[in-house]
Every structure is written in structure tokens, then in C-alpha cells.
PDB file of C-alpha atoms in Angstrom:
ATOM      1  CA  MET A   9      -0.031  -0.036  -0.165  1.00 47.00           C
ATOM      2  CA  SER A  10       2.716   2.403   0.703  1.00 46.00           C
ATOM      3  CA  GLN A  11       3.841   2.251  -2.853  1.00 54.00           C
ATOM      4  CA  LEU A  12       0.357   3.742  -3.912  1.00 48.00           C
ATOM      5  CA  ALA A  13       1.006   6.911  -2.005  1.00 51.00           C
ATOM      6  CA  PRO A  14       4.473   6.786  -0.447  1.00 55.00           C
ATOM      7  CA  ASP A  15       3.965  10.851   0.690  1.00 57.00           C
ATOM      8  CA  LEU A  16       0.659  10.073   2.545  1.00 52.00           C
ATOM      9  CA  PRO A  17       0.413   9.535   6.288  1.00 59.00           C
ATOM     10  CA  ALA A  18      -0.350   5.721   6.891  1.00 59.00           C
ATOM     11  CA  ARG A  19      -3.900   6.710   8.421  1.00 58.00           C
ATOM     12  CA  ALA A  20      -4.571   8.488   5.152  1.00 53.00           C
ATOM     13  CA  ARG A  21      -3.465   5.419   2.858  1.00 51.00           C
ATOM     14  CA  PRO A  22      -6.640   3.063   3.752  1.00 54.00           C
ATOM     15  CA  ARG A  23      -9.053   5.652   2.638  1.00 52.00           C
ATOM     16  CA  LEU A  24      -7.481   5.772  -0.508  1.00 45.00           C
ATOM     17  CA  LEU A  25      -7.470   2.640  -1.769  1.00 42.00           C
ATOM     18  CA  PRO A  26     -11.517   2.430  -2.313  1.00 44.00           C
ATOM     19  CA  ALA A  27     -11.621   6.260  -3.811  1.00 41.00           C
ATOM     20  CA  MET A  28      -8.755   4.761  -6.276  1.00 40.00           C
ATOM     21  CA  LEU A  29     -11.137   1.792  -6.948  1.00 42.00           C
ATOM     22  CA  LEU A  30     -14.209   4.184  -7.021  1.00 39.00           C
ATOM     23  CA  LEU A  31     -12.811   6.718  -9.431  1.00 37.00           C
ATOM     24  CA  PRO A  32     -13.309   4.583 -12.516  1.00 39.00           C
ATOM     25  CA  VAL A  33     -16.783   3.307 -11.972  1.00 36.00           C
ATOM     26  CA  LEU A  34     -17.750   7.118 -11.554  1.00 37.00           C
ATOM     27  CA  LEU A  35     -15.988   7.969 -14.868  1.00 36.00           C
ATOM     28  CA  LEU A  36     -17.439   5.188 -16.816  1.00 34.00           C
ATOM     29  CA  PRO A  37     -20.983   6.885 -17.848  1.00 35.00           C
ATOM     30  CA  ALA A  38     -18.958   9.977 -18.877  1.00 34.00           C
ATOM     31  CA  LEU A  39     -16.763   7.629 -21.015  1.00 36.00           C
ATOM     32  CA  GLY A  40     -19.273   5.859 -22.845  1.00 39.00           C
ATOM     33  CA  ALA A  41     -21.754   8.673 -23.495  1.00 44.00           C
ATOM     34  CA  ALA A  42     -22.388   9.674 -26.816  1.00 54.00           C
ATOM     35  CA  ARG A  43     -21.549  13.470 -27.736  1.00 66.00           C
ATOM     36  CA  THR A  44     -24.588  15.786 -27.795  1.00 80.00           C
ATOM     37  CA  PRO A  45     -24.413  17.757 -31.050  1.00 83.00           C
ATOM     38  CA  SER A  46     -26.079  21.425 -30.727  1.00 86.00           C
ATOM     39  CA  PRO A  47     -28.941  22.780 -32.232  1.00 90.00           C
ATOM     40  CA  ALA A  48     -26.892  24.844 -34.338  1.00 90.00           C
ATOM     41  CA  GLU A  49     -24.194  21.937 -35.658  1.00 89.00           C
ATOM     42  CA  CYS A  50     -27.719  20.106 -36.520  1.00 92.00           C
ATOM     43  CA  ARG A  51     -28.769  23.046 -38.620  1.00 93.00           C
ATOM     44  CA  GLU A  52     -25.054  23.323 -40.101  1.00 93.00           C
ATOM     45  CA  ALA A  53     -25.139  19.813 -40.793  1.00 94.00           C
ATOM     46  CA  GLY A  54     -28.626  19.703 -42.341  1.00 96.00           C
ATOM     47  CA  ASP A  55     -27.528  22.382 -44.803  1.00 96.00           C
ATOM     48  CA  PHE A  56     -24.363  20.241 -45.814  1.00 94.00           C
ATOM     49  CA  ILE A  57     -27.088  17.124 -46.285  1.00 97.00           C
ATOM     50  CA  GLY A  58     -29.299  19.671 -48.375  1.00 97.00           C
ATOM     51  CA  ASN A  59     -26.274  20.836 -50.498  1.00 96.00           C
ATOM     52  CA  ALA A  60     -25.799  17.272 -51.125  1.00 96.00           C
ATOM     53  CA  ALA A  61     -29.046  16.719 -52.494  1.00 97.00           C
ATOM     54  CA  LEU A  62     -28.170  19.941 -54.820  1.00 97.00           C
ATOM     55  CA  ALA A  63     -25.197  18.259 -55.961  1.00 96.00           C
ATOM     56  CA  ARG A  64     -26.686  15.069 -56.664  1.00 97.00           C
ATOM     57  CA  ASP A  65     -29.654  17.137 -59.088  1.00 97.00           C
ATOM     58  CA  ARG A  66     -26.480  18.837 -60.543  1.00 97.00           C
ATOM     59  CA  GLY A  67     -25.014  15.614 -61.512  1.00 97.00           C
ATOM     60  CA  ILE A  68     -22.436  14.366 -59.051  1.00 96.00           C
ATOM     61  CA  SER A  69     -22.714  10.505 -58.578  1.00 96.00           C
ATOM     62  CA  GLU A  70     -23.142   8.917 -55.276  1.00 96.00           C
ATOM     63  CA  ALA A  71     -19.794   7.249 -55.613  1.00 96.00           C
ATOM     64  CA  GLN A  72     -18.267  10.559 -56.241  1.00 96.00           C
ATOM     65  CA  PHE A  73     -20.105  12.165 -53.387  1.00 95.00           C
ATOM     66  CA  LEU A  74     -19.244   9.202 -50.923  1.00 94.00           C
ATOM     67  CA  ARG A  75     -15.917   9.056 -51.965  1.00 95.00           C
ATOM     68  CA  LYS A  76     -15.416  12.883 -51.169  1.00 94.00           C
ATOM     69  CA  ILE A  77     -17.400  12.662 -47.974  1.00 91.00           C
ATOM     70  CA  ARG A  78     -14.884   9.906 -46.650  1.00 91.00           C
ATOM     71  CA  GLU A  79     -11.967  11.878 -47.614  1.00 94.00           C
ATOM     72  CA  ASP A  80     -13.324  14.717 -45.755  1.00 89.00           C
ATOM     73  CA  VAL A  81     -14.036  12.829 -42.699  1.00 87.00           C
ATOM     74  CA  GLU A  82     -10.772  11.572 -42.798  1.00 90.00           C
ATOM     75  CA  LEU A  83      -8.890  14.731 -43.109  1.00 89.00           C
ATOM     76  CA  ILE A  84     -11.183  16.269 -40.230  1.00 86.00           C
ATOM     77  CA  LYS A  85     -10.097  13.340 -37.839  1.00 85.00           C
ATOM     78  CA  ALA A  86      -6.612  15.130 -38.242  1.00 88.00           C
ATOM     79  CA  PHE A  87      -7.824  17.672 -36.110  1.00 88.00           C
ATOM     80  CA  PRO A  88      -8.505  17.519 -32.262  1.00 88.00           C
ATOM     81  CA  PRO A  89     -12.151  16.809 -31.562  1.00 81.00           C
ATOM     82  CA  GLN A  90     -12.646  20.297 -30.329  1.00 79.00           C
ATOM     83  CA  LEU A  91     -11.616  21.823 -33.341  1.00 83.00           C
ATOM     84  CA  ARG A  92     -13.768  19.804 -35.500  1.00 80.00           C
ATOM     85  CA  TRP A  93     -17.187  20.985 -37.164  1.00 75.00           C
ATOM     86  CA  PHE A  94     -19.744  18.098 -36.453  1.00 78.00           C
ATOM     87  CA  VAL A  95     -17.841  15.074 -37.081  1.00 84.00           C
ATOM     88  CA  GLN A  96     -16.180  14.850 -33.519  1.00 83.00           C
ATOM     89  CA  ASP A  97     -16.594  11.110 -33.487  1.00 84.00           C
ATOM     90  CA  GLU A  98     -17.046   8.055 -35.062  1.00 88.00           C
ATOM     91  CA  GLU A  99     -20.947   7.979 -34.416  1.00 89.00           C
ATOM     92  CA  ASP A 100     -20.708  11.439 -36.149  1.00 88.00           C
ATOM     93  CA  ALA A 101     -18.960  10.341 -38.933  1.00 89.00           C
ATOM     94  CA  GLN A 102     -21.594   7.432 -39.606  1.00 93.00           C
ATOM     95  CA  PHE A 103     -24.309   9.308 -39.032  1.00 93.00           C
ATOM     96  CA  LEU A 104     -23.424  11.891 -41.578  1.00 93.00           C
ATOM     97  CA  MET A 105     -22.399   8.989 -43.862  1.00 94.00           C
ATOM     98  CA  GLU A 106     -25.881   7.635 -43.351  1.00 96.00           C
ATOM     99  CA  ALA A 107     -27.748  10.787 -44.317  1.00 96.00           C
ATOM    100  CA  ALA A 108     -25.408  11.408 -47.471  1.00 96.00           C
ATOM    101  CA  LEU A 109     -26.242   7.894 -48.616  1.00 96.00           C
ATOM    102  CA  ASP A 110     -29.728   8.513 -48.035  1.00 97.00           C
ATOM    103  CA  VAL A 111     -29.590  11.517 -50.463  1.00 97.00           C
ATOM    104  CA  PHE A 112     -28.783   9.175 -53.318  1.00 97.00           C
ATOM    105  CA  GLN A 113     -30.755   6.132 -52.519  1.00 97.00           C
ATOM    106  CA  LYS A 114     -33.928   7.632 -51.642  1.00 97.00           C
ATOM    107  CA  PRO A 115     -34.046  10.975 -53.553  1.00 97.00           C
ATOM    108  CA  ARG A 116     -36.199  13.666 -52.183  1.00 97.00           C
ATOM    109  CA  SER A 117     -35.951  17.275 -52.662  1.00 98.00           C
ATOM    110  CA  PRO A 118     -32.768  19.034 -51.015  1.00 98.00           C
ATOM    111  CA  ASP A 119     -35.206  20.910 -48.646  1.00 98.00           C
ATOM    112  CA  GLU A 120     -36.884  18.048 -47.580  1.00 98.00           C
ATOM    113  CA  HIS A 121     -33.502  15.940 -47.142  1.00 98.00           C
ATOM    114  CA  ARG A 122     -32.433  19.057 -44.812  1.00 97.00           C
ATOM    115  CA  GLN A 123     -35.288  18.682 -42.860  1.00 97.00           C
ATOM    116  CA  VAL A 124     -35.420  15.305 -42.216  1.00 96.00           C
ATOM    117  CA  PHE A 125     -31.697  15.126 -41.355  1.00 96.00           C
ATOM    118  CA  ILE A 126     -32.242  18.110 -38.858  1.00 95.00           C
ATOM    119  CA  VAL A 127     -35.079  16.513 -37.139  1.00 95.00           C
ATOM    120  CA  SER A 128     -33.358  13.263 -36.913  1.00 94.00           C
ATOM    121  CA  CYS A 129     -30.193  15.183 -35.425  1.00 93.00           C
ATOM    122  CA  LEU A 130     -32.177  17.432 -32.833  1.00 91.00           C
ATOM    123  CA  SER A 131     -33.754  13.757 -31.590  1.00 89.00           C
ATOM    124  CA  LYS A 132     -30.624  12.271 -31.213  1.00 79.00           C
ATOM    125  CA  ALA A 133     -29.522  15.280 -29.135  1.00 67.00           C
ATOM    126  CA  GLY A 134     -32.639  15.067 -27.352  1.00 72.00           C
ATOM    127  CA  GLY A 135     -33.897  18.269 -28.248  1.00 54.00           C
ATOM    128  CA  LYS A 136     -37.576  19.030 -29.336  1.00 54.00           C
ATOM    129  CA  PRO A 137     -37.702  18.553 -33.300  1.00 51.00           C
ATOM    130  CA  ARG A 138     -39.378  21.547 -35.199  1.00 50.00           C
ATOM    131  CA  LEU A 139     -39.930  21.616 -38.939  1.00 48.00           C
ATOM    132  CA  ASP A 140     -39.777  24.835 -39.609  1.00 48.00           C
ATOM    133  CA  LEU A 141     -35.974  24.867 -39.498  1.00 48.00           C
TER     134      LEU A 141
END
């Protein structure tokens, strides 16, 4: 026990071990919690998805668009999470990729894709979805 905290008085050491064992348990929920996007991030990402539908309507192929978004996501990952835009973790990347794929596999108007994404994103964030975004 003296190796754990050699500079602590002997009477404090017995209390240290339970605290050290409890700390990881207390941190587990924070480590496992998914990041919650802000409403502004949901709107910005929704604009991106709407623009993906515009690109589709102007002739970009699904393969071209998905290749480019994958390249962009890899580039974004080079930055620390706090400096990134919407894609701060793998879950965000997957969420955005699925929405981009939806643009090509279930074509709707750019505004519909944008609104569907924003509602889905706000729901994921625990916010109240509004269709007037």
C-alpha cells in the first residue's frame, strides 16, 4: 500500500484504495456517453445534407460524393475533436455518412433531406424537433 501513495500519512492510505477503485466506476458513464450535437450543429449539418441533394441534382454521382465525403471525414479526424465541425467522433461520422447515402438512395428535394436530417439530429440530441427549420 505504501507504493500507491508514499507521501501520504499511514492513516490516510487505507482510505485511498477504495477511492481509487471507485473513481473509474464513476467515470464510466462519462466515457461511454455519446456526444450530443448542438442545435446549431444540427442545422449546419442539415445544410450540408441539403447541399448534397443539390449536388446530386446537378449530376454528381453517389460514388463521387461518398468518396469525397470519406476523404473529408478522414481529413477532419486529423484535427483535435474540439476544433472539428460536426464530425467529432465515429458516431457523428457514421450519422452524416448515412444521411449522405440516403440522399442518393432515397431521392427527395434538398429541403426535405435537410429537414429530415435536422429533425433526426435534434432527436438524437434530445431536443424537441421542429419542422420549421
